[in-house]
Short mmCIF file of C-alpha atoms and ligand atoms in Angstrom, two decimals:
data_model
loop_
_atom_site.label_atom_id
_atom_site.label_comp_id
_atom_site.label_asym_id
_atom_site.label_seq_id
_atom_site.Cartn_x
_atom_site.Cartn_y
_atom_site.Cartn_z
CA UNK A 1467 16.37 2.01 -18.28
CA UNK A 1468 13.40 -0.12 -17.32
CA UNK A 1469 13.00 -3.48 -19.38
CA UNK A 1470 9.17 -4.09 -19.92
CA UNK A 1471 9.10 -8.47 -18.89
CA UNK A 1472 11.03 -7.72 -15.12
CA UNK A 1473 8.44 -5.27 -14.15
CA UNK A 1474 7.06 -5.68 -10.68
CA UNK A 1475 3.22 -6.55 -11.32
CA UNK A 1476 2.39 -4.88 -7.60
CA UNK A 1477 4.00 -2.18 -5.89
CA UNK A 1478 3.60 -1.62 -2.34
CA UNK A 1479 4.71 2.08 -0.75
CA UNK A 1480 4.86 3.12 3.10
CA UNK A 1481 4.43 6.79 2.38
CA UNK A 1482 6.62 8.07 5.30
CA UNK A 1483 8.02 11.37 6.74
CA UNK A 1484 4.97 14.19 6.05
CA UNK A 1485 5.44 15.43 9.59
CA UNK A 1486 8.81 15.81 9.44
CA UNK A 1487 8.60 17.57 5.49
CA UNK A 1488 6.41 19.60 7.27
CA UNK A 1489 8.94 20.67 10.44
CA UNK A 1490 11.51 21.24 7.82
CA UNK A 1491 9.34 23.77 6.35
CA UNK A 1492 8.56 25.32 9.76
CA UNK A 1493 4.58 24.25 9.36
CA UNK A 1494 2.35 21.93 11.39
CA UNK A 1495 2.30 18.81 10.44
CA UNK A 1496 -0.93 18.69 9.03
CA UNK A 1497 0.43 21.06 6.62
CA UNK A 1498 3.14 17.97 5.54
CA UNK A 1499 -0.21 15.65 4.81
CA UNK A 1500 -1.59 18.21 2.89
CA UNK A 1501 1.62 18.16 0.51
CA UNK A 1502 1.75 14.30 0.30
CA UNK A 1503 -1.14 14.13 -1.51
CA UNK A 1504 0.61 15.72 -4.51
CA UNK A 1505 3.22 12.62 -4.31
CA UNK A 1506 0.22 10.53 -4.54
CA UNK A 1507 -1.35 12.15 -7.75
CA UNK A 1508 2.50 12.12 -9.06
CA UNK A 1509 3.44 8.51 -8.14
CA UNK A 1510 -0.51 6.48 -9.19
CA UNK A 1511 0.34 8.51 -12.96
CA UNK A 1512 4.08 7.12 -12.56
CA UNK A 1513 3.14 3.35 -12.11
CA UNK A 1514 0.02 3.62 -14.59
CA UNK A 1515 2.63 5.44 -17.11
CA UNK A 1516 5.09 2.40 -17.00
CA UNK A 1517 2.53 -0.80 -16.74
CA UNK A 1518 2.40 -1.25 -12.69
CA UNK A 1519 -0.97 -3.65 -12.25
CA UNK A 1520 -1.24 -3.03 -8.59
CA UNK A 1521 -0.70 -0.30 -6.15
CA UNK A 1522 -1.13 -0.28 -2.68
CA UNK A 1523 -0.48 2.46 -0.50
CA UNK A 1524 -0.23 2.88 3.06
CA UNK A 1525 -2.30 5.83 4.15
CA UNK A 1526 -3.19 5.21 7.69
CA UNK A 1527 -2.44 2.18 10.08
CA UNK A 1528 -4.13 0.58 13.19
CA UNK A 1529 -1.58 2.37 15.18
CA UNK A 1530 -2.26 5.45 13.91
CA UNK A 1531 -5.32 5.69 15.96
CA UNK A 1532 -2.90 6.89 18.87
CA UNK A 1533 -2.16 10.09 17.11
CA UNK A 1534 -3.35 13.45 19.04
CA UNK A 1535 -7.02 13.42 17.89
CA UNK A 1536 -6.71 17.29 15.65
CA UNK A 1537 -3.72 15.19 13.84
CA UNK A 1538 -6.31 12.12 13.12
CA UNK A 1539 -8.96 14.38 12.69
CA UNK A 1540 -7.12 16.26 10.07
CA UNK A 1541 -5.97 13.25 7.88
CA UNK A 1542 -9.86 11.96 8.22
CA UNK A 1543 -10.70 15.02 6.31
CA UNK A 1544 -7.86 15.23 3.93
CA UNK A 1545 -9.19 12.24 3.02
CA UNK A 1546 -12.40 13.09 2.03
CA UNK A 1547 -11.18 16.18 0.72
CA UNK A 1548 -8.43 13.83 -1.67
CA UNK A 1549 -11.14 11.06 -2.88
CA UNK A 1550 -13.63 14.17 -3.80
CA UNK A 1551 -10.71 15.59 -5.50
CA UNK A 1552 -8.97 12.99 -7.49
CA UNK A 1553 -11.65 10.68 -8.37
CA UNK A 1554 -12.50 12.10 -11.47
CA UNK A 1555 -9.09 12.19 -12.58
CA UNK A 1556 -8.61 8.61 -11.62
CA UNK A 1557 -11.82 7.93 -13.86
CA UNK A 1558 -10.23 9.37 -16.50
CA UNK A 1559 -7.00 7.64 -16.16
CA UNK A 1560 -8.80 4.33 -16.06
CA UNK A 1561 -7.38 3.60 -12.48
CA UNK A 1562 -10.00 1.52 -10.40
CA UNK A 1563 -9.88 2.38 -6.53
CA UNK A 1564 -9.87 -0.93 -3.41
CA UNK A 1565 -9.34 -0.44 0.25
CA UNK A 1566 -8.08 -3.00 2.43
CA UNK A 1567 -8.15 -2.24 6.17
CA UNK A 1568 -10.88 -1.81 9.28
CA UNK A 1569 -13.07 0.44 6.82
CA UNK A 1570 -15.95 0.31 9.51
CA UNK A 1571 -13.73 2.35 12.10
CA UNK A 1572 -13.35 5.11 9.50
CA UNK A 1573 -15.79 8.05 9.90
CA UNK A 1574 -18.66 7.97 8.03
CA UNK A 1575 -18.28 10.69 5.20
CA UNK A 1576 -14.65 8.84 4.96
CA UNK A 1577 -16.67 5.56 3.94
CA UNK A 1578 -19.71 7.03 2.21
CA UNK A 1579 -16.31 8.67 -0.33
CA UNK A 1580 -14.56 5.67 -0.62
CA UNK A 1581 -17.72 3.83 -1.56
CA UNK A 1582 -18.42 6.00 -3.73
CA UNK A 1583 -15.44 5.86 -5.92
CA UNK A 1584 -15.15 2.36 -5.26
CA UNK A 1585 -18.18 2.14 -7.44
CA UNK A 1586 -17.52 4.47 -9.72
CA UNK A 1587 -14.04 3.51 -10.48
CA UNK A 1588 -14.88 -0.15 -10.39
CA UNK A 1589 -15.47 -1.43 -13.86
CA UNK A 1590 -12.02 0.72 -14.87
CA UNK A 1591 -9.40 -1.83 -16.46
CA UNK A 1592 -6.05 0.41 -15.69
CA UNK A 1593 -4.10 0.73 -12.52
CA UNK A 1594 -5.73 -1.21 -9.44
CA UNK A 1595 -5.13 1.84 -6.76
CA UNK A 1596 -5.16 0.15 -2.96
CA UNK A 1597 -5.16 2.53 0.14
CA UNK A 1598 -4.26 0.75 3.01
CA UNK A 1599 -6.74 2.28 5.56
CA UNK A 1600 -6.60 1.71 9.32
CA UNK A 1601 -5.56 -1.42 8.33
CA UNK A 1602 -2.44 -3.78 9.73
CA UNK A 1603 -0.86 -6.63 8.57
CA UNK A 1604 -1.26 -8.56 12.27
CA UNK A 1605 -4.95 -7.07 12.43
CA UNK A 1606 -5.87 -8.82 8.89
CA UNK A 1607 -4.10 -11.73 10.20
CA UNK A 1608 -6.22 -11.35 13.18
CA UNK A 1609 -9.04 -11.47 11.68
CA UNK A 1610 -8.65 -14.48 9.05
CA UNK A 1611 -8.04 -16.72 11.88
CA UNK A 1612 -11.54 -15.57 13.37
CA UNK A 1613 -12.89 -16.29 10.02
CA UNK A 1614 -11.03 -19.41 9.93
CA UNK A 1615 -12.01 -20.94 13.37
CA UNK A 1616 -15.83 -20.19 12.48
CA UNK A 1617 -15.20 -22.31 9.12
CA UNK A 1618 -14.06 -25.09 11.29
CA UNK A 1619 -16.55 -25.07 14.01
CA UNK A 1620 -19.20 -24.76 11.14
CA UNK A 1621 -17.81 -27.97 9.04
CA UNK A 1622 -17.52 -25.46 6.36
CA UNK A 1623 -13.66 -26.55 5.83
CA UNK A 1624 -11.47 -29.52 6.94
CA UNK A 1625 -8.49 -28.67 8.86
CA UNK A 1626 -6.47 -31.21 6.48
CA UNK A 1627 -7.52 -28.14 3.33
CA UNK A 1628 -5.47 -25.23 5.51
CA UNK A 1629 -2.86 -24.50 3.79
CA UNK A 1630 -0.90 -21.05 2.54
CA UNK A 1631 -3.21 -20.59 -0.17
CA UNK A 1632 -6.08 -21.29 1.67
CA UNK A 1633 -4.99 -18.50 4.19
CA UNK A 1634 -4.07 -16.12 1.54
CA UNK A 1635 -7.87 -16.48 0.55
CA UNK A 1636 -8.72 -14.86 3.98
CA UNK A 1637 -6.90 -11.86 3.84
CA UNK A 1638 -8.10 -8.93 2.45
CA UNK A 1639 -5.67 -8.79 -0.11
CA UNK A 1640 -6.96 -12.25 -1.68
CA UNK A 1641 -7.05 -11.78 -6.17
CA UNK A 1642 -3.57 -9.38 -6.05
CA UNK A 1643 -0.71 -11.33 -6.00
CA UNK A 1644 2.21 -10.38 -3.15
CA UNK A 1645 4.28 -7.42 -4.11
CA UNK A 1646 7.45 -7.72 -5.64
CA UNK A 1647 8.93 -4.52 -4.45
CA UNK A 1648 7.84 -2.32 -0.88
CA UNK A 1649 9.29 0.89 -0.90
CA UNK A 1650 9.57 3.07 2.16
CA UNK A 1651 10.40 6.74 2.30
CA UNK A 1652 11.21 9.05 5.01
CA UNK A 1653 14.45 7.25 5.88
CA UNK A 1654 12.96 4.22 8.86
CA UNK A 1655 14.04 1.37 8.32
CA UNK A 1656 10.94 -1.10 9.49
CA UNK A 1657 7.74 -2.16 7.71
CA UNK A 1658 6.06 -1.08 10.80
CA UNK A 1659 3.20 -4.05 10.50
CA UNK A 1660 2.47 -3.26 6.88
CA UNK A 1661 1.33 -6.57 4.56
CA UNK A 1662 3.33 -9.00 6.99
CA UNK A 1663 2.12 -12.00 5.23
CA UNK A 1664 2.51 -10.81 1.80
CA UNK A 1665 5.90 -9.19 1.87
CA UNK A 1666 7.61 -13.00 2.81
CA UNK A 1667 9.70 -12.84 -0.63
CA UNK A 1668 9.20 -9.08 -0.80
CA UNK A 1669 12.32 -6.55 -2.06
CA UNK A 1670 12.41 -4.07 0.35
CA UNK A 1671 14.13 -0.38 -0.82
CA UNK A 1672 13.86 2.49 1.35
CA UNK A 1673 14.96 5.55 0.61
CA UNK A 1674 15.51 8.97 2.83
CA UNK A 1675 13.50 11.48 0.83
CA UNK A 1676 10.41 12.46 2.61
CA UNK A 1677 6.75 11.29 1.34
CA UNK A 1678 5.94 15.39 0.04
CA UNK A 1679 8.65 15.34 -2.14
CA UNK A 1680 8.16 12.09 -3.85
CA UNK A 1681 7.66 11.79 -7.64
CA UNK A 1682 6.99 9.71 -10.27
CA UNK A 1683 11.21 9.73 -11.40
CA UNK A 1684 11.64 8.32 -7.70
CA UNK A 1685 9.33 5.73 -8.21
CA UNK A 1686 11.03 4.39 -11.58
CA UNK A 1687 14.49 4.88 -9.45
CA UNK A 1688 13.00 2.11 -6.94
CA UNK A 1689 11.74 -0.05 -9.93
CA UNK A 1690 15.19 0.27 -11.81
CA UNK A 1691 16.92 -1.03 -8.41
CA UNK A 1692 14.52 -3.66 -8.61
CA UNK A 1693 15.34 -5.10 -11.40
CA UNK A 1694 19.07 -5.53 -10.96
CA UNK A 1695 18.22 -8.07 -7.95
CA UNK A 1696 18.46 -11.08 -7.87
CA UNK A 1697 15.64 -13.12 -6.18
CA UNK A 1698 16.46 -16.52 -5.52
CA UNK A 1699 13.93 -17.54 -3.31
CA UNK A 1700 16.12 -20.13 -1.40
CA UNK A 1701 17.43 -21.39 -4.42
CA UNK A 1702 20.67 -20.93 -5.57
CA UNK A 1703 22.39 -18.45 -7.65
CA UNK A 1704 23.33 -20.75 -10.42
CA UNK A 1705 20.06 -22.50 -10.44
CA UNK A 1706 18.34 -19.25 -11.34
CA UNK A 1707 20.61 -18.20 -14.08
CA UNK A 1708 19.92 -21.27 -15.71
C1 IPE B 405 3.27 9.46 7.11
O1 IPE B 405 3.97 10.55 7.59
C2 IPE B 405 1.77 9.69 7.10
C3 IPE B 405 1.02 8.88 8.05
C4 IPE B 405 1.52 7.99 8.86
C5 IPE B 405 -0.41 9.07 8.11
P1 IPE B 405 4.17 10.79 9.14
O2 IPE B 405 3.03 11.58 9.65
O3 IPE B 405 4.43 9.53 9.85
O4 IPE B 405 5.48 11.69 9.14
P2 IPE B 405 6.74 11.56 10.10
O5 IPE B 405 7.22 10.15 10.03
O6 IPE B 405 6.27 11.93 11.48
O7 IPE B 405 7.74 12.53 9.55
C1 IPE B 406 3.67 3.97 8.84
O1 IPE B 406 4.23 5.18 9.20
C2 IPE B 406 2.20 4.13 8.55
C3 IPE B 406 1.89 4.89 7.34
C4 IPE B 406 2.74 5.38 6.48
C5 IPE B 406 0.48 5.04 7.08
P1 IPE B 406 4.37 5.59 10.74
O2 IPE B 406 5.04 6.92 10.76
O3 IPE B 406 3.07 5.50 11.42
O4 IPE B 406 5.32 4.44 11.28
P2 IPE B 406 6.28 4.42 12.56
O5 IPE B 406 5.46 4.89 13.72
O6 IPE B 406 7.41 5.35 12.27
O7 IPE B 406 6.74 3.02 12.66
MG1 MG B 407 6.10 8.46 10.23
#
């Protein structure tokens, strides 16, 4: 049973283990992407169905890059193939679409898509759907410090304003708040530099099944698990019961 006030507002999902679905099924592993796409459709109609705000998903990481190029090449045009696809039905689900990530070193008909459902999605007031896209948590970090140190030399901030907040404003991520739950499939147990700075107070649940074979019921498994924790955030058990 999931009670309606303990729902995580943002939901954050390493979607882990496609090549190995794909092995299991005696198929190249391109084959295993293919199928994951299928958890995605199931899972973004999951969270809308039960209230989630915010979604973001990790499709494809910094280090990914280091894949044998036909892999990368493949998942650059699944992706294409998946935002052509499923934008409409987004659309109609009321789901708007946000990337977070080094967009620029995505192919071009990768970011002429994306843009393009980025803009047609935008104005939607459902689901906020965020792929994760050649993006890592220590590359945003990366990043907001350059943005940082130009601030400085420029006079445009005072050192004394830096704070957390002030950080959080350079990241990507700034306007969703930090997820409440990461789930990982596919059975690793690492966040394998995914939102580093957000997940600080993060509940982590991984689970073995692999990404192809993830639904919507495994999502509101994770969520139900969720919300028999108890997050104390340094504080004691008794002062949070109170
Ligand atoms: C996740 O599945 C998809 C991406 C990282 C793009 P994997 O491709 O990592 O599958 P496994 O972990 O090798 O089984
Ligand atoms: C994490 O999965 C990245 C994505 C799901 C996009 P990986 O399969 O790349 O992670 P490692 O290599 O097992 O840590
Ligand atoms: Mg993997």
């Amino acid at each position: 049973m999931l009670t309606i006030n303990e729902l995580p507002k943002h939901i954050a999902i390493i979607m882990d283990g496609n090549g190995r679905w794909a092995e299991l099924h005696g198929n190249d592993r391109i084959y295993g992407h293919r199928e994951g796409v299928e958890a995605v459709r199931s899972v973004v109609e999951g969270a809308g169905e039960i209230g989630i705000q915010y979604l973001t998903l990790y499709a494809f990481s910094t280090e990914n890059w280091n894949r044998p190029k036909e892999e990368v090449d493949a998942l650059m045009g699944l992706l294409v193939q998946a935002i052509v696809a499923e934008t409409e039905n987004l659309h109609k689900n009321k789901v708007s679409l946000h990337a977070i990530g080094d967009i620029g070193s995505m192919p071009i008909e990768v970011q002429q898509k994306l843009a393009g459902a980025i803009a047609k999605t935008s104005e939607n007031k459902g689901l906020k759907l965020n792929l994760a896209l050649s993006y890592s948590g220590r590359w945003e970090i990366v990043e907001a410090a350059k943005k940082l140190a130009n601030e400085l030399k420029n006079n445009k901030i005072d050192k004394s304003s830096i704070n957390e907040e002030l950080i959080g404003k350079y990241l990507p991520t700034f306007g969703l708040p930090d997820p409440e739950l990461l789930i990982r499939t596919g059975g690793e147990f690492r966040v394998s530099n995914f939102l580093l700075w957000q997940i600080a107070y993060t509940e982590l649940y991984f689970t073995p099944k692999l990404w192809p074979d993830y639904r919507k019921e495994d999502l509101f498994e994770a969520v139900n698990d969720f919300q028999k924790r108890e997050r104390r955030f340094g504080k004691t058990s008794e002062q949070i019961r109170i």
